[in-house]
mmCIF file of C-alpha atoms in Angstrom:
data_model
loop_
_atom_site.group_PDB
_atom_site.id
_atom_site.type_symbol
_atom_site.label_atom_id
_atom_site.label_comp_id
_atom_site.label_asym_id
_atom_site.label_seq_id
_atom_site.Cartn_x
_atom_site.Cartn_y
_atom_site.Cartn_z
ATOM 1 C CA MET A 13 102.388 92.804 96.643
ATOM 2 C CA PHE A 14 100.845 94.910 99.430
ATOM 3 C CA ALA A 15 99.450 92.805 102.271
ATOM 4 C CA PRO A 16 99.878 89.189 103.276
ATOM 5 C CA TRP A 17 96.036 88.585 102.782
ATOM 6 C CA LEU A 18 96.201 89.748 99.094
ATOM 7 C CA THR A 19 98.963 87.353 98.435
ATOM 8 C CA ASP A 20 97.778 84.898 100.695
ATOM 9 C CA PRO A 21 93.681 85.048 100.624
ATOM 10 C CA LEU A 22 93.588 82.418 104.144
ATOM 11 C CA ALA A 23 96.486 84.384 105.773
ATOM 12 C CA THR A 24 93.972 86.271 107.872
ATOM 13 C CA LEU A 25 91.436 83.475 108.530
ATOM 14 C CA GLY A 26 92.592 81.129 110.990
ATOM 15 C CA THR A 27 91.032 78.139 112.102
ATOM 16 C CA PRO A 28 87.594 80.032 114.184
ATOM 17 C CA GLU A 29 86.638 77.894 117.065
ATOM 18 C CA ARG A 30 83.013 76.351 117.064
ATOM 19 C CA PHE A 31 80.275 78.963 116.680
ATOM 20 C CA ILE A 32 78.011 79.013 119.175
ATOM 21 C CA ALA A 33 73.878 79.713 118.069
ATOM 22 C CA PHE A 34 71.560 81.521 120.281
ATOM 23 C CA PRO A 35 68.160 83.820 119.438
ATOM 24 C CA GLU A 36 70.248 86.453 118.581
ATOM 25 C CA ASN A 37 72.547 85.889 116.104
ATOM 26 C CA GLN A 38 70.067 82.992 114.568
ATOM 27 C CA PHE A 39 68.914 85.158 111.441
ATOM 28 C CA ALA A 40 72.645 86.713 110.793
ATOM 29 C CA GLN A 41 73.917 82.901 110.396
ATOM 30 C CA SER A 42 71.104 82.299 108.115
ATOM 31 C CA ALA A 43 71.893 85.109 106.080
ATOM 32 C CA LEU A 44 75.285 84.228 105.627
ATOM 33 C CA GLN A 45 73.937 80.185 104.330
ATOM 34 C CA ARG A 46 74.084 82.022 100.912
ATOM 35 C CA ILE A 47 77.600 82.790 100.563
ATOM 36 C CA ASN A 48 77.821 79.262 100.259
ATOM 37 C CA GLN A 49 76.684 79.503 96.731
ATOM 38 C CA VAL A 50 80.006 80.355 95.489
ATOM 39 C CA GLU A 51 79.895 78.633 92.515
ATOM 40 C CA SER A 52 77.100 81.092 90.881
ATOM 41 C CA ARG A 53 78.087 83.948 89.220
ATOM 42 C CA ASN A 54 75.427 85.630 87.269
ATOM 43 C CA ARG A 55 76.905 89.097 85.891
ATOM 44 C CA GLY A 56 75.271 91.724 87.275
ATOM 45 C CA HIS A 57 73.807 90.001 89.915
ATOM 46 C CA GLY A 58 75.931 89.894 92.724
ATOM 47 C CA LEU A 59 74.756 89.470 96.119
ATOM 48 C CA LEU A 60 75.359 91.948 99.016
ATOM 49 C CA THR A 61 74.754 90.618 102.750
ATOM 50 C CA PHE A 62 75.156 93.711 105.377
ATOM 51 C CA LEU A 63 76.048 92.468 109.042
ATOM 52 C CA HIS A 64 75.804 94.834 112.051
ATOM 53 C CA GLY A 65 75.796 94.949 115.798
ATOM 54 C CA PRO A 66 77.717 95.807 118.979
ATOM 55 C CA ALA A 67 81.451 95.383 119.511
ATOM 56 C CA GLY A 68 82.517 91.804 120.686
ATOM 57 C CA ALA A 69 79.061 90.287 119.149
ATOM 58 C CA GLY A 70 80.591 87.447 116.955
ATOM 59 C CA LYS A 71 80.292 88.913 113.762
ATOM 60 C CA SER A 72 83.818 88.089 112.652
ATOM 61 C CA HIS A 73 83.570 84.695 113.798
ATOM 62 C CA LEU A 74 80.219 84.320 112.211
ATOM 63 C CA VAL A 75 81.686 85.241 108.651
ATOM 64 C CA ARG A 76 85.000 83.070 109.392
ATOM 65 C CA THR A 77 82.821 80.293 110.245
ATOM 66 C CA SER A 78 80.626 80.897 107.047
ATOM 67 C CA LEU A 79 84.314 80.747 104.893
ATOM 68 C CA ARG A 80 85.542 78.144 107.007
ATOM 69 C CA ARG A 81 82.377 75.872 106.185
ATOM 70 C CA ILE A 82 82.669 77.078 102.183
ATOM 71 C CA LEU A 83 86.489 75.818 102.120
ATOM 72 C CA ASP A 84 85.296 72.346 103.708
ATOM 73 C CA GLN A 85 82.753 71.639 100.466
ATOM 74 C CA ALA A 86 84.941 73.557 98.037
ATOM 75 C CA PRO A 87 88.617 73.622 98.988
ATOM 76 C CA ARG A 88 89.084 75.570 95.556
ATOM 77 C CA SER A 89 87.047 78.536 96.188
ATOM 78 C CA ARG A 90 88.473 81.883 96.172
ATOM 79 C CA LEU A 91 87.171 83.571 99.441
ATOM 80 C CA LEU A 92 88.899 86.798 100.873
ATOM 81 C CA LEU A 93 88.565 88.872 103.698
ATOM 82 C CA ALA A 94 89.969 92.331 104.906
ATOM 83 C CA SER A 95 89.109 95.264 106.793
ATOM 84 C CA ALA A 96 87.146 97.970 105.001
ATOM 85 C CA VAL A 97 90.145 100.255 106.010
ATOM 86 C CA ASP A 98 93.040 98.053 104.639
ATOM 87 C CA LEU A 99 91.301 97.038 101.327
ATOM 88 C CA ALA A 100 90.746 100.666 100.476
ATOM 89 C CA GLU A 101 94.367 101.944 101.196
ATOM 90 C CA THR A 102 95.240 99.110 99.395
ATOM 91 C CA LEU A 103 93.287 100.929 96.492
ATOM 92 C CA GLU A 104 95.099 103.809 97.387
ATOM 93 C CA ALA A 105 98.975 102.404 97.027
ATOM 94 C CA ALA A 106 97.729 100.924 93.859
ATOM 95 C CA ASP A 107 96.102 103.692 92.106
ATOM 96 C CA GLU A 108 99.152 105.711 93.375
ATOM 97 C CA LEU A 109 101.861 102.725 92.142
ATOM 98 C CA GLY A 110 99.750 102.434 88.570
ATOM 99 C CA THR A 111 98.937 98.720 89.388
ATOM 100 C CA TRP A 112 95.341 99.205 89.914
ATOM 101 C CA SER A 113 94.061 97.603 87.054
ATOM 102 C CA ASP A 114 96.137 94.529 88.376
ATOM 103 C CA VAL A 115 95.267 94.783 91.979
ATOM 104 C CA MET A 116 91.509 95.113 91.473
ATOM 105 C CA ALA A 117 91.390 92.163 89.078
ATOM 106 C CA THR A 118 92.863 90.470 91.788
ATOM 107 C CA LEU A 119 90.793 91.519 93.858
ATOM 108 C CA VAL A 120 87.194 90.893 91.632
ATOM 109 C CA GLY A 121 88.552 86.976 90.871
ATOM 110 C CA HIS A 122 87.581 86.014 94.038
ATOM 111 C CA ALA A 123 84.121 84.578 94.804
ATOM 112 C CA VAL A 124 83.373 85.936 98.074
ATOM 113 C CA VAL A 125 84.877 89.128 99.308
ATOM 114 C CA VAL A 126 84.454 90.008 102.897
ATOM 115 C CA CYS A 127 84.556 93.640 103.853
ATOM 116 C CA GLU A 128 84.661 94.308 108.001
ATOM 117 C CA ASP A 129 84.512 97.204 109.724
ATOM 118 C CA VAL A 130 82.944 99.686 107.230
ATOM 119 C CA HIS A 131 82.787 102.171 109.977
ATOM 120 C CA GLU A 132 86.196 102.823 110.636
ATOM 121 C CA LEU A 133 86.533 104.422 107.168
ATOM 122 C CA PRO A 134 87.546 108.291 107.437
ATOM 123 C CA PRO A 135 84.545 110.463 106.775
ATOM 124 C CA LEU A 136 83.712 110.418 103.018
ATOM 125 C CA GLY A 137 86.655 111.758 100.986
ATOM 126 C CA GLY A 138 89.104 109.590 98.386
ATOM 127 C CA LEU A 139 89.019 105.917 100.371
ATOM 128 C CA GLN A 140 85.460 105.598 100.430
ATOM 129 C CA GLU A 141 85.076 106.402 96.316
ATOM 130 C CA ARG A 142 87.855 103.700 96.227
ATOM 131 C CA LEU A 143 85.998 100.877 98.245
ATOM 132 C CA SER A 144 82.832 102.423 95.718
ATOM 133 C CA THR A 145 84.559 101.485 93.283
ATOM 134 C CA LEU A 146 85.815 98.119 93.892
ATOM 135 C CA TRP A 147 82.040 97.059 95.328
ATOM 136 C CA ASP A 148 80.506 98.158 92.309
ATOM 137 C CA GLN A 149 82.686 96.167 90.271
ATOM 138 C CA LEU A 150 82.117 92.979 92.621
ATOM 139 C CA LEU A 151 78.434 93.298 92.505
ATOM 140 C CA GLU A 152 78.719 93.728 88.794
ATOM 141 C CA ASP A 153 80.885 90.438 88.189
ATOM 142 C CA GLY A 154 78.361 88.570 90.092
ATOM 143 C CA ARG A 155 80.474 88.180 92.844
ATOM 144 C CA GLN A 156 79.311 87.755 96.685
ATOM 145 C CA LEU A 157 79.897 90.591 99.463
ATOM 146 C CA VAL A 158 79.854 90.493 102.805
ATOM 147 C CA VAL A 159 79.996 93.990 104.817
ATOM 148 C CA THR A 160 80.366 94.222 108.338
ATOM 149 C CA SER A 161 79.825 97.009 110.991
ATOM 150 C CA ARG A 162 79.073 97.898 114.478
ATOM 151 C CA MET A 163 76.107 99.732 113.302
ATOM 152 C CA PRO A 164 73.579 100.246 110.828
ATOM 153 C CA ALA A 165 74.326 102.347 107.623
ATOM 154 C CA ALA A 166 71.871 105.314 108.731
ATOM 155 C CA GLU A 167 74.045 105.778 111.643
ATOM 156 C CA ILE A 168 77.865 105.463 110.321
ATOM 157 C CA ASP A 169 78.773 109.170 110.819
ATOM 158 C CA GLY A 170 80.138 110.423 107.335
ATOM 159 C CA LEU A 171 79.446 107.371 105.124
ATOM 160 C CA SER A 172 78.766 108.281 101.297
ATOM 161 C CA LEU A 173 75.409 108.120 99.875
ATOM 162 C CA ARG A 174 76.953 105.901 97.283
ATOM 163 C CA LEU A 175 77.970 103.190 99.942
ATOM 164 C CA ALA A 176 74.963 103.885 101.884
ATOM 165 C CA ASN A 177 73.011 103.278 98.754
ATOM 166 C CA ARG A 178 74.791 99.834 98.246
ATOM 167 C CA LEU A 179 74.378 98.919 101.813
ATOM 168 C CA HIS A 180 70.572 99.382 101.708
ATOM 169 C CA GLY A 181 70.069 97.546 98.782
ATOM 170 C CA GLY A 182 71.588 94.580 100.055
ATOM 171 C CA LEU A 183 70.280 91.862 102.656
ATOM 172 C CA THR A 184 71.045 93.672 106.180
ATOM 173 C CA ALA A 185 70.829 91.306 109.152
ATOM 174 C CA GLY A 186 71.506 92.533 112.547
ATOM 175 C CA ILE A 187 73.251 90.632 115.560
ATOM 176 C CA ARG A 188 71.950 91.515 119.275
ATOM 177 C CA LEU A 189 74.094 91.066 122.547
ATOM 178 C CA PRO A 190 72.882 87.365 124.076
ATOM 179 C CA GLY A 191 70.015 87.203 126.152
ATOM 180 C CA GLU A 192 69.878 84.883 129.239
ATOM 181 C CA GLU A 193 70.045 81.615 126.858
ATOM 182 C CA GLY A 194 73.116 82.811 124.857
ATOM 183 C CA ARG A 195 74.803 84.103 127.330
ATOM 184 C CA ASN A 196 74.403 80.424 129.542
ATOM 185 C CA ARG A 197 75.605 78.244 126.394
ATOM 186 C CA LEU A 198 78.591 81.187 126.247
ATOM 187 C CA ILE A 199 79.972 80.440 129.631
ATOM 188 C CA GLU A 200 79.339 76.955 129.605
ATOM 189 C CA HIS A 201 81.595 77.376 126.049
ATOM 190 C CA PHE A 202 84.010 79.503 127.150
ATOM 191 C CA GLY A 203 84.485 77.652 130.325
ATOM 192 C CA LYS A 204 85.165 74.347 128.928
ATOM 193 C CA LEU A 205 87.920 75.864 126.704
ATOM 194 C CA ALA A 206 89.365 77.427 129.896
ATOM 195 C CA GLY A 207 89.261 74.081 131.941
ATOM 196 C CA VAL A 208 87.165 75.435 134.664
ATOM 197 C CA ALA A 209 82.878 73.642 134.710
ATOM 198 C CA PHE A 210 80.449 75.495 136.254
ATOM 199 C CA ASP A 211 77.309 73.921 138.151
ATOM 200 C CA GLN A 212 73.999 74.721 136.284
ATOM 201 C CA ASP A 213 73.388 77.670 139.753
ATOM 202 C CA ALA A 214 77.017 79.136 138.751
ATOM 203 C CA THR A 215 76.260 79.172 135.411
ATOM 204 C CA ASP A 216 72.474 80.771 135.829
ATOM 205 C CA LEU A 217 74.733 83.120 138.158
ATOM 206 C CA ALA A 218 77.483 84.206 136.111
ATOM 207 C CA GLY A 219 74.725 85.170 133.485
ATOM 208 C CA GLU A 220 72.880 87.447 135.233
ATOM 209 C CA ARG A 221 76.229 89.169 135.681
ATOM 210 C CA LEU A 222 77.524 88.950 132.641
ATOM 211 C CA THR A 223 75.446 90.759 130.670
ATOM 212 C CA GLY A 224 77.548 91.985 127.703
ATOM 213 C CA SER A 225 79.084 91.003 124.258
ATOM 214 C CA PRO A 226 80.416 87.115 123.597
ATOM 215 C CA ARG A 227 83.930 88.996 123.548
ATOM 216 C CA GLU A 228 83.177 90.503 127.061
ATOM 217 C CA ILE A 229 81.855 86.919 128.617
ATOM 218 C CA ARG A 230 84.687 85.397 127.586
ATOM 219 C CA GLY A 231 87.418 87.712 128.853
ATOM 220 C CA ALA A 232 85.745 87.339 132.573
ATOM 221 C CA ILE A 233 85.269 83.822 132.217
ATOM 222 C CA GLU A 234 88.982 83.883 131.485
ATOM 223 C CA SER A 235 89.908 86.084 134.588
ATOM 224 C CA LEU A 236 87.887 83.915 136.536
ATOM 225 C CA ALA A 237 89.697 80.671 135.692
ATOM 226 C CA ARG A 238 93.230 82.152 135.618
ATOM 227 C CA ARG A 239 92.256 82.442 139.498
ATOM 228 C CA ILE A 240 90.347 79.489 139.970
ATOM 229 C CA GLY A 241 92.839 77.785 138.255
ATOM 230 C CA ARG A 242 92.161 74.046 136.660
ATOM 231 C CA ARG A 243 90.398 71.569 139.104
ATOM 232 C CA GLN A 244 88.223 68.252 138.454
ATOM 233 C CA ASP A 245 85.124 69.507 140.451
ATOM 234 C CA GLN A 246 82.559 71.894 139.144
ATOM 235 C CA VAL A 247 82.257 75.690 140.348
ATOM 236 C CA THR A 248 79.376 76.440 142.463
ATOM 237 C CA ALA A 249 77.723 79.447 142.551
ATOM 238 C CA ALA A 250 78.486 80.160 146.551
ATOM 239 C CA GLN A 251 82.351 79.747 145.251
ATOM 240 C CA LEU A 252 81.709 82.413 142.421
ATOM 241 C CA GLU A 253 80.511 84.831 144.449
ATOM 242 C CA LEU A 254 82.806 84.671 147.005
ATOM 243 C CA LEU A 255 85.380 85.060 143.987
ATOM 244 C CA TRP A 256 83.840 88.330 143.080
ATOM 245 C CA GLN A 257 84.014 89.524 146.420
ATOM 246 C CA GLN A 258 87.837 88.949 146.623
ATOM 247 C CA PRO A 259 89.756 92.026 145.125
ATOM 248 C CA SER A 260 91.554 90.684 142.544
ATOM 249 C CA GLU A 261 95.573 91.186 142.892
ATOM 250 C CA VAL A 262 96.954 90.706 139.732
ATOM 251 C CA ARG A 263 99.019 93.725 138.062
ATOM 252 C CA LEU A 264 99.477 93.804 134.342
ATOM 253 C CA LEU A 265 102.599 93.660 131.711
ATOM 254 C CA SER A 266 102.444 97.165 130.171
ATOM 255 C CA PHE A 267 101.864 97.244 126.463
ATOM 256 C CA GLU A 268 105.319 99.224 125.952
ATOM 257 C CA GLN A 269 107.121 96.080 128.166
ATOM 258 C CA ILE A 270 105.655 93.616 125.462
ATOM 259 C CA VAL A 271 106.610 95.227 122.017
ATOM 260 C CA THR A 272 109.975 96.625 123.649
ATOM 261 C CA ALA A 273 110.678 92.614 124.146
ATOM 262 C CA VAL A 274 109.534 91.031 120.820
ATOM 263 C CA ALA A 275 111.325 94.401 119.180
ATOM 264 C CA ILE A 276 114.740 93.245 120.736
ATOM 265 C CA GLU A 277 113.492 89.596 120.321
ATOM 266 C CA PHE A 278 113.560 90.162 116.498
ATOM 267 C CA GLY A 279 115.881 92.631 115.987
ATOM 268 C CA LEU A 280 113.843 95.552 115.294
ATOM 269 C CA PRO A 281 113.020 98.899 116.309
ATOM 270 C CA SER A 282 110.210 98.891 118.521
ATOM 271 C CA THR A 283 108.750 101.860 116.856
ATOM 272 C CA GLU A 284 108.405 99.724 113.779
ATOM 273 C CA LEU A 285 105.871 97.320 115.428
ATOM 274 C CA THR A 286 103.704 99.861 116.141
ATOM 275 C CA SER A 287 103.825 101.845 112.691
ATOM 276 C CA ARG A 288 101.544 101.532 109.494
ATOM 277 C CA SER A 289 104.373 99.519 107.502
ATOM 278 C CA ARG A 290 103.550 96.822 105.828
ATOM 279 C CA GLN A 291 106.938 95.440 105.322
ATOM 280 C CA GLN A 292 106.696 91.450 105.117
ATOM 281 C CA ALA A 293 109.721 91.393 107.694
ATOM 282 C CA LEU A 294 107.315 93.368 110.445
ATOM 283 C CA ILE A 295 104.597 90.820 109.882
ATOM 284 C CA VAL A 296 105.462 88.062 112.212
ATOM 285 C CA PRO A 297 107.023 90.070 115.129
ATOM 286 C CA ARG A 298 103.906 92.543 115.159
ATOM 287 C CA GLN A 299 101.775 89.323 115.036
ATOM 288 C CA VAL A 300 103.825 88.097 118.612
ATOM 289 C CA ALA A 301 103.440 91.239 119.635
ATOM 290 C CA MET A 302 99.975 91.748 119.309
ATOM 291 C CA SER A 303 99.398 87.797 120.251
ATOM 292 C CA LEU A 304 100.925 88.492 123.739
ATOM 293 C CA THR A 305 99.784 91.778 124.515
ATOM 294 C CA ARG A 306 96.059 90.014 124.386
ATOM 295 C CA GLU A 307 97.044 87.233 126.089
ATOM 296 C CA LEU A 308 99.543 88.760 129.055
ATOM 297 C CA THR A 309 97.191 91.782 129.352
ATOM 298 C CA GLY A 310 93.721 90.484 128.832
ATOM 299 C CA GLN A 311 92.998 93.437 127.192
ATOM 300 C CA SER A 312 90.140 94.182 124.656
ATOM 301 C CA LEU A 313 90.907 94.057 121.053
ATOM 302 C CA GLU A 314 89.881 97.474 120.722
ATOM 303 C CA ARG A 315 92.421 99.096 123.400
ATOM 304 C CA ILE A 316 95.273 96.711 121.491
ATOM 305 C CA GLY A 317 94.372 97.590 118.576
ATOM 306 C CA ALA A 318 94.705 101.515 118.948
ATOM 307 C CA PHE A 319 98.170 101.240 120.660
ATOM 308 C CA TYR A 320 99.655 99.535 117.217
ATOM 309 C CA GLY A 321 97.307 101.116 115.141
ATOM 310 C CA ARG A 322 95.507 99.045 113.769
ATOM 311 C CA THR A 323 91.814 98.262 114.014
ATOM 312 C CA HIS A 324 90.333 95.536 116.545
ATOM 313 C CA THR A 325 89.525 93.037 113.401
ATOM 314 C CA THR A 326 93.219 93.196 112.267
ATOM 315 C CA VAL A 327 94.536 92.344 116.011
ATOM 316 C CA ALA A 328 91.732 89.408 116.047
ATOM 317 C CA HIS A 329 93.012 88.334 112.245
ATOM 318 C CA GLY A 330 97.005 88.718 113.433
ATOM 319 C CA CYS A 331 96.693 86.121 116.344
ATOM 320 C CA GLU A 332 94.578 83.590 114.434
ATOM 321 C CA ARG A 333 97.072 83.746 112.295
ATOM 322 C CA LEU A 334 99.938 83.439 114.886
ATOM 323 C CA ARG A 335 98.433 80.039 115.896
ATOM 324 C CA ASP A 336 98.374 78.455 112.971
ATOM 325 C CA GLN A 337 101.730 78.989 112.184
ATOM 326 C CA LEU A 338 103.140 77.801 115.818
ATOM 327 C CA LYS A 339 101.661 74.644 114.964
ATOM 328 C CA GLN A 340 103.710 74.460 112.079
ATOM 329 C CA SER A 341 107.194 76.030 113.319
ATOM 330 C CA PRO A 342 108.543 74.548 115.840
ATOM 331 C CA THR A 343 111.027 77.034 115.713
ATOM 332 C CA LEU A 344 108.743 80.004 115.856
ATOM 333 C CA ARG A 345 106.778 78.185 118.814
ATOM 334 C CA GLN A 346 109.955 78.062 120.446
ATOM 335 C CA GLN A 347 111.087 81.483 120.195
ATOM 336 C CA VAL A 348 107.549 82.688 121.401
ATOM 337 C CA LEU A 349 107.260 80.396 124.383
ATOM 338 C CA SER A 350 110.183 81.757 125.799
ATOM 339 C CA LEU A 351 110.098 85.264 125.285
ATOM 340 C CA LYS A 352 106.539 84.704 126.829
ATOM 341 C CA ARG A 353 108.719 83.193 129.988
ATOM 342 C CA ARG A 354 110.602 86.381 129.910
ATOM 343 C CA LEU A 355 107.654 88.733 130.157
ATOM 344 C CA GLN A 356 106.134 86.927 132.672
ATOM 345 C CA ARG A 357 109.303 87.407 135.023
ATOM 346 C CA MET A 358 109.611 91.098 134.266
ATOM 347 C CA PRO A 359 108.416 93.307 137.021
ATOM 348 C CA GLN A 360 104.927 94.546 136.057
ATOM 349 C CA ALA A 361 103.096 97.586 136.115
ATOM 350 C CA GLU A 362 99.385 99.174 135.125
ATOM 351 C CA CYS A 363 98.770 97.889 131.421
ATOM 352 C CA GLY A 364 99.509 100.418 129.197
#
């Protein structure tokens, strides 16, 4: 059809890691528990849950965890997760091709629809009007709609009155950046994922220094882990302090080096991987390129998304989808591993 998430609604869901609860996200977690009631469908009484918080605060992670919980309980549930821009552009394309009714029927046929990053919609205009129509139909049909944004509705520049009213009429839950307790939990969790253990003093020190979002904390811990290497003993506060005092000599591959190598590997023009094209043949190569860019440069999802002409949510979904595919396809897994090794041997430069 128009996108893999429309023909395969779980294509972008992936397998989320364990959700780490802390005081700043507990209300949002409670707010999303009501979407577990996927069987309730009362015409004209759909539920809208609006989740907002800063970049990297964990909105997407929380949503995917909630959807996965639904699937564990009811495997046949019809769920859909996509960005607001992708949904609106799909409706626009359907309108132009004369398939509006079919696409709308497909979208409204889902018990739960998650519309991410509504703040990234172009100000006013046709895309917002098309998305408004979808929201109205979902709620009229008694569906559950979850909308995410980096900011409250009142702060979204150029948001139409119709969309704003819908958001104000739903249940709003904000996620704030983690406090000291939350940061310490995240540091311990991300350290285990990276193969590094911190003693309590080191955890406390890192919690004082790393005051950003969970995504930024994870990036910092992974960077530390690369410098520390895997070790049996726990990292102490003194060792951590010494690491922070030493300048990092790591130089990064550029985005251009990665996208060019992936394009050559798959026999495609490199410009296609950064274009807005939704051709099926580009999906896996683009996911490989975005995933390797994330892994080999450590740059933010926002910066990677800007390079590939995608939202940070689309980048995250693409990387997760690729991880699932690699588990099922030894051929693709070997191809990506070989490509990664070649990239790591390349002369490196400043990140693009």
